[in-house]
mmCIF file of C-alpha atoms in Angstrom:
data_model
loop_
_atom_site.group_PDB
_atom_site.id
_atom_site.type_symbol
_atom_site.label_atom_id
_atom_site.label_comp_id
_atom_site.label_asym_id
_atom_site.label_seq_id
_atom_site.Cartn_x
_atom_site.Cartn_y
_atom_site.Cartn_z
ATOM 1 C CA UNK A 1 -34.232 66.881 47.825
ATOM 2 C CA UNK A 2 -37.740 67.421 47.887
ATOM 3 C CA UNK A 3 -39.840 64.435 47.118
ATOM 4 C CA UNK A 4 -43.231 63.030 46.902
ATOM 5 C CA UNK A 5 -45.023 60.985 49.600
ATOM 6 C CA UNK A 6 -45.307 58.068 47.306
ATOM 7 C CA UNK A 7 -41.379 57.922 46.607
ATOM 8 C CA UNK A 8 -40.928 57.063 50.562
ATOM 9 C CA UNK A 9 -43.201 54.678 49.848
ATOM 10 C CA UNK A 10 -41.438 52.700 47.254
ATOM 11 C CA UNK A 11 -38.869 50.544 47.334
ATOM 12 C CA UNK A 12 -37.199 50.969 44.411
ATOM 13 C CA UNK A 13 -36.675 54.650 45.298
ATOM 14 C CA UNK A 14 -33.844 55.385 47.298
ATOM 15 C CA UNK A 15 -33.249 58.723 48.828
ATOM 16 C CA UNK A 16 -30.009 60.602 50.280
ATOM 17 C CA UNK A 17 -29.692 63.650 51.504
ATOM 18 C CA UNK A 18 -27.988 65.940 54.131
ATOM 19 C CA UNK A 19 -26.953 64.192 58.151
ATOM 20 C CA UNK A 20 -28.039 60.830 56.317
ATOM 21 C CA UNK A 21 -25.103 58.546 57.598
ATOM 22 C CA UNK A 22 -24.235 56.593 54.262
ATOM 23 C CA UNK A 23 -23.500 60.062 53.137
ATOM 24 C CA UNK A 24 -20.162 60.315 55.292
ATOM 25 C CA UNK A 25 -19.415 56.737 54.414
ATOM 26 C CA UNK A 26 -19.018 58.243 50.825
ATOM 27 C CA UNK A 27 -17.411 61.641 50.372
ATOM 28 C CA UNK A 28 -17.648 61.351 46.551
ATOM 29 C CA UNK A 29 -21.547 61.057 46.731
ATOM 30 C CA UNK A 30 -21.980 64.164 48.405
ATOM 31 C CA UNK A 31 -23.150 66.108 45.583
ATOM 32 C CA UNK A 32 -26.316 64.496 44.253
ATOM 33 C CA UNK A 33 -25.801 64.654 40.258
ATOM 34 C CA UNK A 34 -22.312 62.225 40.981
ATOM 35 C CA UNK A 35 -24.290 60.267 43.787
ATOM 36 C CA UNK A 36 -26.812 59.516 41.197
ATOM 37 C CA UNK A 37 -23.754 58.208 38.684
ATOM 38 C CA UNK A 38 -22.607 55.770 41.139
ATOM 39 C CA UNK A 39 -25.398 54.215 42.868
ATOM 40 C CA UNK A 40 -27.958 54.411 40.048
ATOM 41 C CA UNK A 41 -28.181 50.724 39.407
ATOM 42 C CA UNK A 42 -30.911 51.198 35.762
ATOM 43 C CA UNK A 43 -29.178 51.506 32.677
ATOM 44 C CA UNK A 44 -29.917 55.028 32.119
ATOM 45 C CA UNK A 45 -29.732 58.232 34.377
ATOM 46 C CA UNK A 46 -31.997 61.274 34.479
ATOM 47 C CA UNK A 47 -30.470 64.496 36.598
ATOM 48 C CA UNK A 48 -33.202 66.677 37.580
ATOM 49 C CA UNK A 49 -32.477 70.117 40.034
ATOM 50 C CA UNK A 50 -34.502 70.335 43.018
ATOM 51 C CA UNK A 51 -36.510 73.038 41.426
ATOM 52 C CA UNK A 52 -37.946 71.318 38.408
ATOM 53 C CA UNK A 53 -39.744 68.097 37.388
ATOM 54 C CA UNK A 54 -40.231 66.192 35.004
ATOM 55 C CA UNK A 55 -43.314 64.279 32.504
ATOM 56 C CA UNK A 56 -44.872 61.278 34.860
ATOM 57 C CA UNK A 57 -45.328 59.491 31.123
ATOM 58 C CA UNK A 58 -41.025 60.026 31.326
ATOM 59 C CA UNK A 59 -40.058 56.743 31.184
ATOM 60 C CA UNK A 60 -41.935 54.882 29.312
ATOM 61 C CA UNK A 61 -41.315 57.217 26.655
ATOM 62 C CA UNK A 62 -38.177 57.171 26.607
ATOM 63 C CA UNK A 63 -37.328 53.197 26.519
ATOM 64 C CA UNK A 64 -37.399 53.018 22.254
ATOM 65 C CA UNK A 65 -34.499 55.726 21.785
ATOM 66 C CA UNK A 66 -32.175 52.951 24.421
ATOM 67 C CA UNK A 67 -32.392 50.686 21.466
ATOM 68 C CA UNK A 68 -29.171 50.883 20.136
ATOM 69 C CA UNK A 69 -27.768 51.193 23.826
ATOM 70 C CA UNK A 70 -26.690 55.407 22.454
ATOM 71 C CA UNK A 71 -24.343 57.157 24.925
ATOM 72 C CA UNK A 72 -26.406 59.573 24.969
ATOM 73 C CA UNK A 73 -30.293 60.778 24.387
ATOM 74 C CA UNK A 74 -30.720 64.778 23.668
ATOM 75 C CA UNK A 75 -34.496 65.961 24.262
ATOM 76 C CA UNK A 76 -36.362 69.075 24.672
ATOM 77 C CA UNK A 77 -36.808 71.137 27.869
ATOM 78 C CA UNK A 78 -40.215 73.141 28.643
ATOM 79 C CA UNK A 79 -38.736 76.634 30.685
ATOM 80 C CA UNK A 80 -41.508 77.327 33.402
ATOM 81 C CA UNK A 81 -41.060 81.365 34.194
ATOM 82 C CA UNK A 82 -44.685 83.048 34.174
ATOM 83 C CA UNK A 83 -45.642 81.534 30.701
ATOM 84 C CA UNK A 84 -44.177 78.140 29.273
ATOM 85 C CA UNK A 85 -41.968 77.897 26.631
ATOM 86 C CA UNK A 86 -39.520 75.214 24.303
ATOM 87 C CA UNK A 87 -36.290 75.376 25.280
ATOM 88 C CA UNK A 88 -35.020 73.894 21.526
ATOM 89 C CA UNK A 89 -36.514 74.758 18.203
ATOM 90 C CA UNK A 90 -34.672 73.047 15.286
ATOM 91 C CA UNK A 91 -33.353 69.226 15.621
ATOM 92 C CA UNK A 92 -31.314 66.792 13.792
ATOM 93 C CA UNK A 93 -32.319 66.998 10.173
ATOM 94 C CA UNK A 94 -31.172 62.911 10.617
ATOM 95 C CA UNK A 95 -32.402 61.168 12.818
ATOM 96 C CA UNK A 96 -29.768 58.570 12.473
ATOM 97 C CA UNK A 97 -27.553 57.783 15.157
ATOM 98 C CA UNK A 98 -23.903 60.363 15.065
ATOM 99 C CA UNK A 99 -20.987 60.637 17.432
ATOM 100 C CA UNK A 100 -20.656 64.204 20.184
ATOM 101 C CA UNK A 101 -18.944 65.431 18.408
ATOM 102 C CA UNK A 102 -21.037 65.748 15.267
ATOM 103 C CA UNK A 103 -23.374 65.986 17.373
ATOM 104 C CA UNK A 104 -21.677 70.046 18.713
ATOM 105 C CA UNK A 105 -20.848 70.598 15.073
ATOM 106 C CA UNK A 106 -24.398 70.443 13.747
ATOM 107 C CA UNK A 107 -25.761 72.284 16.862
ATOM 108 C CA UNK A 108 -23.436 74.427 17.408
ATOM 109 C CA UNK A 109 -23.988 76.087 14.116
ATOM 110 C CA UNK A 110 -27.832 76.197 14.007
ATOM 111 C CA UNK A 111 -27.727 78.176 18.089
ATOM 112 C CA UNK A 112 -29.349 74.905 18.663
ATOM 113 C CA UNK A 113 -27.126 73.933 21.971
ATOM 114 C CA UNK A 114 -28.008 74.337 25.180
ATOM 115 C CA UNK A 115 -24.894 73.368 27.945
ATOM 116 C CA UNK A 116 -27.479 71.865 30.282
ATOM 117 C CA UNK A 117 -27.551 67.853 32.213
ATOM 118 C CA UNK A 118 -31.075 67.706 32.972
ATOM 119 C CA UNK A 119 -32.006 67.785 28.858
ATOM 120 C CA UNK A 120 -30.286 64.548 27.948
ATOM 121 C CA UNK A 121 -30.308 60.989 29.509
ATOM 122 C CA UNK A 122 -26.935 59.511 29.793
ATOM 123 C CA UNK A 123 -26.184 55.245 30.089
ATOM 124 C CA UNK A 124 -24.427 54.820 33.172
ATOM 125 C CA UNK A 125 -22.330 52.317 31.418
ATOM 126 C CA UNK A 126 -20.234 55.402 29.143
ATOM 127 C CA UNK A 127 -20.003 57.838 32.519
ATOM 128 C CA UNK A 128 -18.570 55.487 34.782
ATOM 129 C CA UNK A 129 -16.668 54.170 31.364
ATOM 130 C CA UNK A 130 -15.281 57.904 30.577
ATOM 131 C CA UNK A 131 -14.966 58.687 34.483
ATOM 132 C CA UNK A 132 -16.990 61.739 33.415
ATOM 133 C CA UNK A 133 -18.392 63.963 36.831
ATOM 134 C CA UNK A 134 -19.295 67.055 37.914
ATOM 135 C CA UNK A 135 -16.853 69.231 39.519
ATOM 136 C CA UNK A 136 -17.749 70.266 43.035
ATOM 137 C CA UNK A 137 -17.970 73.016 44.739
ATOM 138 C CA UNK A 138 -18.789 75.581 41.839
ATOM 139 C CA UNK A 139 -21.409 76.808 40.184
ATOM 140 C CA UNK A 140 -22.964 76.212 36.451
ATOM 141 C CA UNK A 141 -21.637 72.528 36.657
ATOM 142 C CA UNK A 142 -23.198 71.789 34.181
ATOM 143 C CA UNK A 143 -21.415 73.829 31.202
ATOM 144 C CA UNK A 144 -18.054 72.186 32.509
ATOM 145 C CA UNK A 145 -19.489 68.485 32.552
ATOM 146 C CA UNK A 146 -21.958 68.837 29.152
ATOM 147 C CA UNK A 147 -19.340 69.493 26.257
ATOM 148 C CA UNK A 148 -16.752 67.510 27.971
ATOM 149 C CA UNK A 149 -19.694 64.248 28.068
ATOM 150 C CA UNK A 150 -20.993 64.841 23.645
ATOM 151 C CA UNK A 151 -17.033 65.498 23.143
ATOM 152 C CA UNK A 152 -16.522 61.268 24.283
ATOM 153 C CA UNK A 153 -19.908 60.334 23.387
ATOM 154 C CA UNK A 154 -19.931 58.207 19.620
ATOM 155 C CA UNK A 155 -22.933 57.270 19.435
ATOM 156 C CA UNK A 156 -25.497 60.199 20.501
ATOM 157 C CA UNK A 157 -29.598 60.451 19.536
ATOM 158 C CA UNK A 158 -31.910 63.886 19.197
ATOM 159 C CA UNK A 159 -35.481 62.746 20.684
ATOM 160 C CA UNK A 160 -37.823 65.252 19.815
ATOM 161 C CA UNK A 161 -39.412 64.191 23.299
ATOM 162 C CA UNK A 162 -40.380 66.999 25.654
ATOM 163 C CA UNK A 163 -40.198 65.789 29.159
ATOM 164 C CA UNK A 164 -37.860 68.482 31.292
ATOM 165 C CA UNK A 165 -40.134 71.400 33.113
ATOM 166 C CA UNK A 166 -37.086 73.148 33.608
ATOM 167 C CA UNK A 167 -38.652 76.169 36.703
ATOM 168 C CA UNK A 168 -37.509 79.555 37.325
ATOM 169 C CA UNK A 169 -37.584 80.565 40.652
ATOM 170 C CA UNK A 170 -36.487 84.166 42.579
ATOM 171 C CA UNK A 171 -33.319 83.103 44.460
ATOM 172 C CA UNK A 172 -31.591 80.420 42.928
ATOM 173 C CA UNK A 173 -28.353 80.335 41.639
ATOM 174 C CA UNK A 174 -29.721 82.138 37.928
ATOM 175 C CA UNK A 175 -31.687 85.248 39.450
ATOM 176 C CA UNK A 176 -29.945 86.281 42.990
ATOM 177 C CA UNK A 177 -28.695 89.766 42.559
ATOM 178 C CA UNK A 178 -24.615 88.953 43.726
ATOM 179 C CA UNK A 179 -23.114 86.985 40.493
ATOM 180 C CA UNK A 180 -19.460 86.857 41.605
ATOM 181 C CA UNK A 181 -19.043 83.627 42.597
ATOM 182 C CA UNK A 182 -21.532 83.111 39.145
ATOM 183 C CA UNK A 183 -18.940 84.635 37.460
ATOM 184 C CA UNK A 184 -15.305 83.443 38.922
ATOM 185 C CA UNK A 185 -16.681 80.040 39.005
ATOM 186 C CA UNK A 186 -17.786 80.550 35.185
ATOM 187 C CA UNK A 187 -14.376 82.179 34.441
ATOM 188 C CA UNK A 188 -13.039 79.201 35.946
ATOM 189 C CA UNK A 189 -14.673 76.600 33.617
ATOM 190 C CA UNK A 190 -14.526 78.628 30.639
ATOM 191 C CA UNK A 191 -10.657 78.592 30.740
ATOM 192 C CA UNK A 192 -10.803 74.164 30.976
ATOM 193 C CA UNK A 193 -13.123 74.315 28.871
ATOM 194 C CA UNK A 194 -11.105 76.502 26.683
ATOM 195 C CA UNK A 195 -7.622 73.777 26.872
ATOM 196 C CA UNK A 196 -9.883 71.416 26.183
ATOM 197 C CA UNK A 197 -11.638 73.128 22.582
ATOM 198 C CA UNK A 198 -8.542 74.778 21.368
ATOM 199 C CA UNK A 199 -6.645 70.889 21.127
ATOM 200 C CA UNK A 200 -9.349 70.189 19.110
ATOM 201 C CA UNK A 201 -8.710 68.999 15.724
ATOM 202 C CA UNK A 202 -11.651 70.288 14.134
ATOM 203 C CA UNK A 203 -10.223 74.047 14.145
ATOM 204 C CA UNK A 204 -14.151 75.501 12.647
ATOM 205 C CA UNK A 205 -15.686 73.721 15.960
ATOM 206 C CA UNK A 206 -13.168 74.557 18.020
ATOM 207 C CA UNK A 207 -13.201 78.745 17.744
ATOM 208 C CA UNK A 208 -16.990 78.074 17.957
ATOM 209 C CA UNK A 209 -17.199 76.689 21.069
ATOM 210 C CA UNK A 210 -14.139 79.035 22.001
ATOM 211 C CA UNK A 211 -15.842 82.189 20.807
ATOM 212 C CA UNK A 212 -19.576 80.374 23.082
ATOM 213 C CA UNK A 213 -17.732 80.501 26.027
ATOM 214 C CA UNK A 214 -17.363 84.446 25.362
ATOM 215 C CA UNK A 215 -20.998 84.969 25.126
ATOM 216 C CA UNK A 216 -21.470 82.816 28.624
ATOM 217 C CA UNK A 217 -19.493 85.210 30.704
ATOM 218 C CA UNK A 218 -20.492 88.274 29.150
ATOM 219 C CA UNK A 219 -24.449 87.258 29.236
ATOM 220 C CA UNK A 220 -22.915 87.170 33.660
ATOM 221 C CA UNK A 221 -21.231 89.831 33.588
ATOM 222 C CA UNK A 222 -23.598 92.231 32.269
ATOM 223 C CA UNK A 223 -26.565 90.261 34.144
ATOM 224 C CA UNK A 224 -24.688 90.876 37.712
ATOM 225 C CA UNK A 225 -23.385 94.274 36.833
ATOM 226 C CA UNK A 226 -20.122 92.868 37.431
ATOM 227 C CA UNK A 227 -19.103 96.575 35.606
ATOM 228 C CA UNK A 228 -19.744 97.964 38.664
ATOM 229 C CA UNK A 229 -15.935 96.302 40.162
ATOM 230 C CA UNK A 230 -14.153 98.462 37.752
ATOM 231 C CA UNK A 231 -11.846 95.398 35.874
ATOM 232 C CA UNK A 232 -11.802 92.467 39.244
ATOM 233 C CA UNK A 233 -14.072 90.414 36.441
ATOM 234 C CA UNK A 234 -12.924 91.960 33.384
ATOM 235 C CA UNK A 235 -10.558 88.978 32.190
ATOM 236 C CA UNK A 236 -9.189 90.942 28.910
ATOM 237 C CA UNK A 237 -6.641 88.298 27.434
ATOM 238 C CA UNK A 238 -9.153 85.884 28.146
ATOM 239 C CA UNK A 239 -11.849 87.590 26.297
ATOM 240 C CA UNK A 240 -9.476 88.697 23.181
ATOM 241 C CA UNK A 241 -8.317 86.128 22.457
ATOM 242 C CA UNK A 242 -11.638 83.524 22.341
ATOM 243 C CA UNK A 243 -14.106 86.010 20.808
ATOM 244 C CA UNK A 244 -13.955 84.995 17.222
ATOM 245 C CA UNK A 245 -17.780 86.145 15.637
ATOM 246 C CA UNK A 246 -18.445 89.313 14.101
ATOM 247 C CA UNK A 247 -20.505 89.764 16.668
ATOM 248 C CA UNK A 248 -18.809 88.804 19.486
ATOM 249 C CA UNK A 249 -15.494 90.624 18.712
ATOM 250 C CA UNK A 250 -17.844 93.627 18.731
ATOM 251 C CA UNK A 251 -19.270 93.086 22.212
ATOM 252 C CA UNK A 252 -15.574 92.541 23.421
ATOM 253 C CA UNK A 253 -13.737 95.621 22.291
ATOM 254 C CA UNK A 254 -17.119 97.222 23.288
ATOM 255 C CA UNK A 255 -16.606 96.397 26.742
ATOM 256 C CA UNK A 256 -12.623 96.296 27.392
ATOM 257 C CA UNK A 257 -12.996 100.146 26.129
ATOM 258 C CA UNK A 258 -15.875 100.992 28.365
ATOM 259 C CA UNK A 259 -17.974 98.501 30.691
ATOM 260 C CA UNK A 260 -20.148 101.670 31.013
ATOM 261 C CA UNK A 261 -20.723 101.898 27.397
ATOM 262 C CA UNK A 262 -20.915 98.228 26.597
ATOM 263 C CA UNK A 263 -24.156 98.237 29.771
ATOM 264 C CA UNK A 264 -25.687 100.742 28.278
ATOM 265 C CA UNK A 265 -25.477 99.962 24.357
ATOM 266 C CA UNK A 266 -26.671 96.125 25.842
ATOM 267 C CA UNK A 267 -29.912 96.907 27.863
ATOM 268 C CA UNK A 268 -30.779 99.698 24.498
ATOM 269 C CA UNK A 269 -30.715 97.098 22.007
ATOM 270 C CA UNK A 270 -31.886 93.762 24.305
#
C-alpha cells in the first residue's frame, strides 16, 4: 500500500503487505480489508482502497457520530474523475438512528444506496461479533459485504459528512476493458445475495434488493461488451426471476431477445 513518509514515522501506524513475515503467520490477513478488522485496535474502522484517500480532518469530524455506539455510520464521498461529484445527494429525513433494515428500505426507495464499504464507518465490535468478513478472491467484494453488514446492523447513523475521495484511474477493476472475471464474480455474488434477499420477511424490500442485482449485473454485461461471447455471460433465468421493476423487466426482455439489440438501445438512450 502507498503510505506517506510521515506514516512510517508514526508508531501508531502499522503497515502490512505482501512479503511481510507477519502476513505468513496469519493467512486470513491476506486480504487488506479483512486484515484491518483482525488487527485494528480502535473502536471504529474505515476501509480505504489503495487508489483513494480521505480528508485530513476525517477522524476528528467523525467523533460526534460515535456517541451512542452505532454499528455503522453512513457518510458521503466525492467521485474524482476529471471533475468532482458527490456520490450521494439525498440523506434520511430523520437524524435519529435506525436499524440497518430500515435504512436499506428508506435509501433503496430513493436510489441512494451505493453498496460500497468505504462510504461507511464500522464498529469493530460489530464486525467481530457478527463475523463479517470480505469474501476472498473475488472482484466487487464490497457488493457482497455491504448489504450483509446493513442487514445485521441494529443501529445506523446517517452522517452528512463528506470524507472519502474515490479516485477513478485507468486499468482499475472498474475501468479495465476485459470484464469477464468481473461478470463471473458479480454473478456469483448476486446468486448468494439473491438467497438472502428472498428470505427477508419484508418482501417489498427483498424484491427491491433483488431487482437491484439485475441492474448491477446488466451494467457490467454492457460495459464489458459481453454480448460478443454469445450466451456465456447471459444468465437468463437469474435475470428473469429477479427483475421486478418495469425498467428492469423491459431490459431483461430485450437482452434475452437480442443482446446486440439491447446494446444498441442502451447506447442510444444513455
